mmCIF file of C-alpha atoms in Angstrom:
data_model
loop_
_atom_site.group_PDB
_atom_site.id
_atom_site.type_symbol
_atom_site.label_atom_id
_atom_site.label_comp_id
_atom_site.label_asym_id
_atom_site.label_seq_id
_atom_site.Cartn_x
_atom_site.Cartn_y
_atom_site.Cartn_z
ATOM 1 C CA PHE A 172 34.751 122.301 40.900
ATOM 2 C CA HIS A 173 34.494 122.664 44.672
ATOM 3 C CA PRO A 174 30.709 123.222 44.796
ATOM 4 C CA ILE A 175 30.295 120.035 42.733
ATOM 5 C CA LEU A 176 32.488 118.115 45.203
ATOM 6 C CA ILE A 177 30.559 119.510 48.180
ATOM 7 C CA PHE A 178 27.224 118.577 46.604
ATOM 8 C CA SER A 179 28.390 115.071 45.639
ATOM 9 C CA PHE A 180 29.612 114.412 49.194
ATOM 10 C CA PHE A 181 26.284 115.263 50.825
ATOM 11 C CA TYR A 182 24.212 113.600 48.102
ATOM 12 C CA PHE A 183 26.141 110.341 47.605
ATOM 13 C CA VAL A 184 28.000 109.864 50.926
ATOM 14 C CA GLU A 185 25.673 111.494 53.458
ATOM 15 C CA LYS A 186 22.658 110.423 51.367
ATOM 16 C CA ARG A 187 20.895 113.750 51.833
ATOM 17 C CA LYS A 188 18.086 114.701 49.507
ATOM 18 C CA PHE A 189 18.842 116.759 46.397
ATOM 19 C CA PHE A 190 17.609 120.113 47.720
ATOM 20 C CA LYS A 191 19.215 119.551 51.130
ATOM 21 C CA SER A 192 22.529 118.846 49.420
ATOM 22 C CA ALA A 193 22.036 121.951 47.300
ATOM 23 C CA ASN A 194 21.439 123.988 50.476
ATOM 24 C CA PHE A 195 24.749 122.811 51.927
ATOM 25 C CA THR A 196 26.451 123.755 48.662
ATOM 26 C CA ILE A 197 24.898 127.226 48.718
ATOM 27 C CA PHE A 198 25.990 127.600 52.338
ATOM 28 C CA PHE A 199 29.540 126.696 51.290
ATOM 29 C CA ILE A 200 29.451 129.365 48.559
ATOM 30 C CA ILE A 201 28.245 131.976 51.077
ATOM 31 C CA ILE A 202 31.014 131.118 53.574
ATOM 32 C CA TYR A 203 33.569 131.029 50.753
ATOM 33 C CA SER A 204 32.468 134.470 49.565
ATOM 34 C CA PHE A 205 32.619 135.851 53.105
ATOM 35 C CA ILE A 206 36.169 134.553 53.625
ATOM 36 C CA MET A 207 37.382 135.679 50.194
ATOM 37 C CA THR A 208 35.835 139.178 50.229
ATOM 38 C CA PRO A 209 38.894 140.860 51.831
ATOM 39 C CA TRP A 210 41.085 139.309 49.133
ATOM 40 C CA TRP A 211 38.715 140.492 46.398
ATOM 41 C CA ILE A 212 38.791 144.012 47.833
ATOM 42 C CA HIS A 213 42.592 143.869 47.936
ATOM 43 C CA ASN A 214 42.748 142.740 44.301
ATOM 44 C CA TYR A 215 40.242 145.381 43.168
ATOM 45 C CA ILE A 216 42.308 148.118 44.803
ATOM 46 C CA LYS A 217 45.483 146.723 43.244
ATOM 47 C CA TYR A 218 44.228 145.913 39.727
ATOM 48 C CA ASP A 219 41.060 148.026 39.446
ATOM 49 C CA ALA A 220 39.238 144.842 38.401
ATOM 50 C CA PHE A 221 37.674 141.760 39.997
ATOM 51 C CA VAL A 222 40.263 138.986 40.367
ATOM 52 C CA ARG A 223 38.913 135.916 42.162
ATOM 53 C CA THR A 224 42.237 134.299 43.111
ATOM 54 C CA ASN A 225 45.255 135.467 41.106
ATOM 55 C CA LEU A 226 46.440 136.229 37.569
ATOM 56 C CA SER A 227 48.282 133.014 36.795
ATOM 57 C CA MET A 228 45.720 131.152 34.654
ATOM 58 C CA GLY A 229 46.697 132.809 31.374
ATOM 59 C CA GLU A 230 50.400 132.224 32.016
ATOM 60 C CA ILE A 231 49.986 128.586 33.046
ATOM 61 C CA LEU A 232 47.742 127.794 30.071
ATOM 62 C CA TYR A 233 50.212 129.468 27.715
ATOM 63 C CA ILE A 234 53.154 127.547 29.204
ATOM 64 C CA GLY A 235 51.327 124.268 28.568
ATOM 65 C CA ASN A 236 49.913 125.211 25.160
ATOM 66 C CA ASN A 237 52.385 126.856 22.803
ATOM 67 C CA LYS A 238 54.427 125.781 19.777
ATOM 68 C CA LEU A 239 57.566 125.091 21.849
ATOM 69 C CA ASN A 240 55.923 122.675 24.258
ATOM 70 C CA LYS A 241 56.526 119.104 23.107
ATOM 71 C CA THR A 242 56.507 117.247 26.444
ATOM 72 C CA GLY A 243 53.623 118.701 28.444
ATOM 73 C CA GLY A 244 55.995 120.100 31.074
ATOM 74 C CA GLY A 245 56.755 123.651 32.103
ATOM 75 C CA ILE A 246 60.524 124.185 31.930
ATOM 76 C CA SER A 247 61.502 127.716 30.904
ATOM 77 C CA GLY A 248 63.548 127.799 27.702
ATOM 78 C CA GLU A 249 62.479 124.265 26.745
ATOM 79 C CA ASP A 250 58.682 124.146 26.970
ATOM 80 C CA PHE A 251 58.030 127.868 26.682
ATOM 81 C CA THR A 252 59.539 131.337 26.459
ATOM 82 C CA PHE A 253 58.204 134.863 26.886
ATOM 83 C CA GLN A 254 60.689 136.407 24.443
ATOM 84 C CA ASN A 255 57.878 137.263 22.021
ATOM 85 C CA PHE A 256 56.436 139.488 24.734
ATOM 86 C CA GLU A 257 59.701 141.262 25.627
ATOM 87 C CA ASP A 258 61.693 144.089 24.058
ATOM 88 C CA GLU A 259 65.334 143.819 22.953
ATOM 89 C CA PHE A 260 66.471 144.416 26.535
ATOM 90 C CA GLY A 261 64.318 141.623 27.949
ATOM 91 C CA ARG A 262 61.777 143.972 29.461
ATOM 92 C CA SER A 263 58.105 142.923 29.429
ATOM 93 C CA LEU A 264 55.885 144.562 26.818
ATOM 94 C CA PHE A 265 52.808 144.114 29.009
ATOM 95 C CA SER A 266 51.526 147.365 30.465
ATOM 96 C CA ASP A 267 49.782 145.718 33.429
ATOM 97 C CA PRO A 268 49.132 142.234 34.926
ATOM 98 C CA ILE A 269 45.506 142.154 33.755
ATOM 99 C CA GLU A 270 46.597 142.733 30.154
ATOM 100 C CA LYS A 271 49.308 140.073 30.499
ATOM 101 C CA ASP A 272 46.812 137.498 31.765
ATOM 102 C CA LYS A 273 44.329 138.224 28.950
ATOM 103 C CA ILE A 274 46.953 138.188 26.175
ATOM 104 C CA LEU A 275 48.570 134.942 27.348
ATOM 105 C CA LEU A 276 45.153 133.327 27.815
ATOM 106 C CA ASN A 277 44.120 134.337 24.285
ATOM 107 C CA GLU A 278 47.417 133.076 22.862
ATOM 108 C CA ALA A 279 46.910 129.708 24.566
ATOM 109 C CA LEU A 280 43.313 129.422 23.323
ATOM 110 C CA LYS A 281 44.422 130.449 19.842
ATOM 111 C CA PHE A 282 47.067 127.708 19.849
ATOM 112 C CA ILE A 283 44.497 125.116 20.956
ATOM 113 C CA TYR A 284 41.970 126.250 18.325
ATOM 114 C CA GLU A 285 44.504 126.288 15.479
ATOM 115 C CA ASN A 286 46.316 123.074 16.513
ATOM 116 C CA PRO A 287 43.678 120.626 17.810
ATOM 117 C CA ILE A 288 45.711 117.501 16.965
ATOM 118 C CA ASN A 289 48.788 118.912 18.661
ATOM 119 C CA PHE A 290 46.668 119.864 21.671
ATOM 120 C CA LEU A 291 45.268 116.325 21.956
ATOM 121 C CA ASN A 292 48.761 114.889 21.628
ATOM 122 C CA LEU A 293 50.020 117.195 24.386
ATOM 123 C CA SER A 294 47.003 116.309 26.543
ATOM 124 C CA TYR A 295 47.862 112.614 26.236
ATOM 125 C CA LYS A 296 51.482 113.326 27.218
ATOM 126 C CA LYS A 297 50.300 115.347 30.210
ATOM 127 C CA PHE A 298 48.008 112.502 31.262
ATOM 128 C CA VAL A 299 50.941 110.069 31.094
ATOM 129 C CA ARG A 300 53.169 112.487 33.033
ATOM 130 C CA PHE A 301 50.513 112.805 35.741
ATOM 131 C CA TRP A 302 50.343 109.035 36.316
ATOM 132 C CA ARG A 303 53.980 108.290 35.491
ATOM 133 C CA LEU A 304 55.656 105.692 37.722
ATOM 134 C CA TYR A 305 58.893 107.674 38.046
ATOM 135 C CA PRO A 306 59.895 111.330 37.584
ATOM 136 C CA TYR A 307 60.459 112.778 34.122
ATOM 137 C CA ALA A 308 63.571 114.724 35.189
ATOM 138 C CA LYS A 309 66.959 113.390 34.081
ATOM 139 C CA ASP A 310 68.255 113.622 37.667
ATOM 140 C CA TYR A 311 66.022 110.669 38.534
ATOM 141 C CA SER A 312 66.610 108.570 35.429
ATOM 142 C CA SER A 313 68.999 105.994 36.905
ATOM 143 C CA THR A 314 67.950 102.338 36.728
ATOM 144 C CA LEU A 315 68.116 102.016 40.515
ATOM 145 C CA TYR A 316 65.846 104.997 41.121
ATOM 146 C CA LYS A 317 63.367 103.870 38.454
ATOM 147 C CA SER A 318 63.262 100.361 39.948
ATOM 148 C CA ILE A 319 62.596 101.674 43.460
ATOM 149 C CA SER A 320 59.939 104.101 42.228
ATOM 150 C CA ILE A 321 58.124 101.562 40.045
ATOM 151 C CA GLY A 322 58.411 98.837 42.699
ATOM 152 C CA SER A 323 56.758 101.036 45.324
ATOM 153 C CA LEU A 324 54.130 102.790 43.181
ATOM 154 C CA LEU A 325 52.946 100.137 40.721
ATOM 155 C CA PRO A 326 51.493 97.841 43.441
ATOM 156 C CA ILE A 327 49.544 100.816 44.823
ATOM 157 C CA TYR A 328 48.027 101.432 41.391
ATOM 158 C CA ILE A 329 47.154 97.764 40.914
ATOM 159 C CA PHE A 330 45.764 97.161 44.425
ATOM 160 C CA SER A 331 43.735 100.388 44.469
ATOM 161 C CA ILE A 332 42.044 99.396 41.181
ATOM 162 C CA LEU A 333 41.425 95.829 42.374
ATOM 163 C CA SER A 334 39.904 97.131 45.611
ATOM 164 C CA LEU A 335 36.946 98.450 43.590
ATOM 165 C CA PHE A 336 35.900 94.865 42.874
ATOM 166 C CA TYR A 337 35.622 94.210 46.627
ATOM 167 C CA ILE A 338 33.331 97.140 47.271
ATOM 168 C CA LYS A 339 29.612 96.462 47.125
ATOM 169 C CA THR A 340 27.843 98.191 44.256
ATOM 170 C CA LYS A 341 25.612 100.189 46.607
ATOM 171 C CA ASN A 342 28.697 101.536 48.401
ATOM 172 C CA LEU A 343 30.476 102.619 45.221
ATOM 173 C CA LYS A 344 28.378 105.786 45.252
ATOM 174 C CA LYS A 345 30.269 106.871 48.357
ATOM 175 C CA PHE A 346 33.451 106.979 46.274
ATOM 176 C CA ILE A 347 31.993 109.392 43.717
ATOM 177 C CA PRO A 348 33.452 112.509 45.460
ATOM 178 C CA ILE A 349 36.891 110.848 45.417
ATOM 179 C CA PHE A 350 36.561 109.901 41.750
ATOM 180 C CA LEU A 351 35.404 113.437 40.909
ATOM 181 C CA PHE A 352 38.348 114.940 42.782
ATOM 182 C CA ILE A 353 40.794 112.693 40.921
ATOM 183 C CA PHE A 354 39.144 113.507 37.596
ATOM 184 C CA PHE A 355 39.077 117.260 38.215
ATOM 185 C CA LEU A 356 42.714 117.406 39.330
ATOM 186 C CA ASN A 357 43.837 115.293 36.380
ATOM 187 C CA PHE A 358 41.761 117.403 33.968
ATOM 188 C CA VAL A 359 43.303 120.673 35.189
ATOM 189 C CA HIS A 360 46.806 119.378 34.535
ATOM 190 C CA ILE A 361 45.912 117.759 31.223
ATOM 191 C CA VAL A 362 44.812 121.186 30.008
ATOM 192 C CA SER A 363 47.651 123.173 31.607
ATOM 193 C CA ILE A 364 50.986 121.571 32.590
ATOM 194 C CA SER A 365 51.647 118.236 34.240
ATOM 195 C CA SER A 366 54.116 116.480 36.490
ATOM 196 C CA ILE A 367 53.954 113.635 39.011
ATOM 197 C CA ARG A 368 54.193 116.131 41.883
ATOM 198 C CA TYR A 369 50.696 117.345 40.963
ATOM 199 C CA ARG A 370 49.437 113.823 41.620
ATOM 200 C CA PHE A 371 50.377 113.900 45.323
ATOM 201 C CA PRO A 372 46.895 115.033 46.549
ATOM 202 C CA VAL A 373 45.456 111.874 44.933
ATOM 203 C CA GLU A 374 47.917 109.406 46.439
ATOM 204 C CA PRO A 375 46.428 109.262 49.981
ATOM 205 C CA PHE A 376 43.186 107.946 48.451
ATOM 206 C CA LEU A 377 45.100 105.381 46.380
ATOM 207 C CA LEU A 378 47.011 104.263 49.481
ATOM 208 C CA MET A 379 43.810 103.799 51.477
ATOM 209 C CA MET A 380 42.152 101.833 48.698
ATOM 210 C CA ALA A 381 45.255 99.677 48.177
ATOM 211 C CA GLY A 382 45.470 99.142 51.956
ATOM 212 C CA TYR A 383 41.845 98.012 52.001
ATOM 213 C CA PHE A 384 42.568 95.425 49.295
ATOM 214 C CA ILE A 385 45.630 94.121 51.189
ATOM 215 C CA TYR A 386 43.679 93.981 54.457
ATOM 216 C CA LEU A 387 40.852 91.903 52.974
ATOM 217 C CA ASN A 388 43.227 89.412 51.382
ATOM 218 C CA LEU A 389 45.447 89.093 54.469
ATOM 219 C CA LYS A 390 42.305 88.487 56.484
ATOM 220 C CA LYS A 391 41.440 85.559 54.205
ATOM 221 C CA ILE A 392 44.950 84.123 54.470
ATOM 222 C CA ILE A 393 45.033 84.378 58.274
ATOM 223 C CA LYS A 394 41.667 82.647 58.549
#
């Protein structure tokens, strides 16, 4: 996703030509590879295989896509369990981390393939959890907490959406990297697991857009 974001920034915000934007993206990939090479060497020595970042993808996908998960969350014992992959003493049956990642990834994909309706239903629940106005946890379910959370967050949602109507059409292209970032982040958690805490990287953009809407309208009132 990051190369796409880099390209979209130079192409739509900086208004560079296509091939110039592509050159910047390639340069990013080269620098990224240079910085990450020591980590790749470390992982190859440790696992005897190429591991780009870590071995959590299979586990996270399995947590969010298994027969126990009904809410889209990731609470152990409620949304998932690894008991099927443990012996009678609770010891893991996986011989190595690479095998664990592959098996859990395949189990998650198998669940999605065999239960498409359930997967879509879970995806919808994860989408709702991502944009939820108050936390899902029972510890934050009091009326007072919900009122404070909704009262502070709902206006930000409304004003940030309304701000788009104040932006000139030609300038909307400059927001494409932001929209892509929001989409990508939301997509990752719709497929895996979701919670409002995963929305935090998006909120600064919503605050700025909501602030822009408030500024324009206050300016009209003051005049």
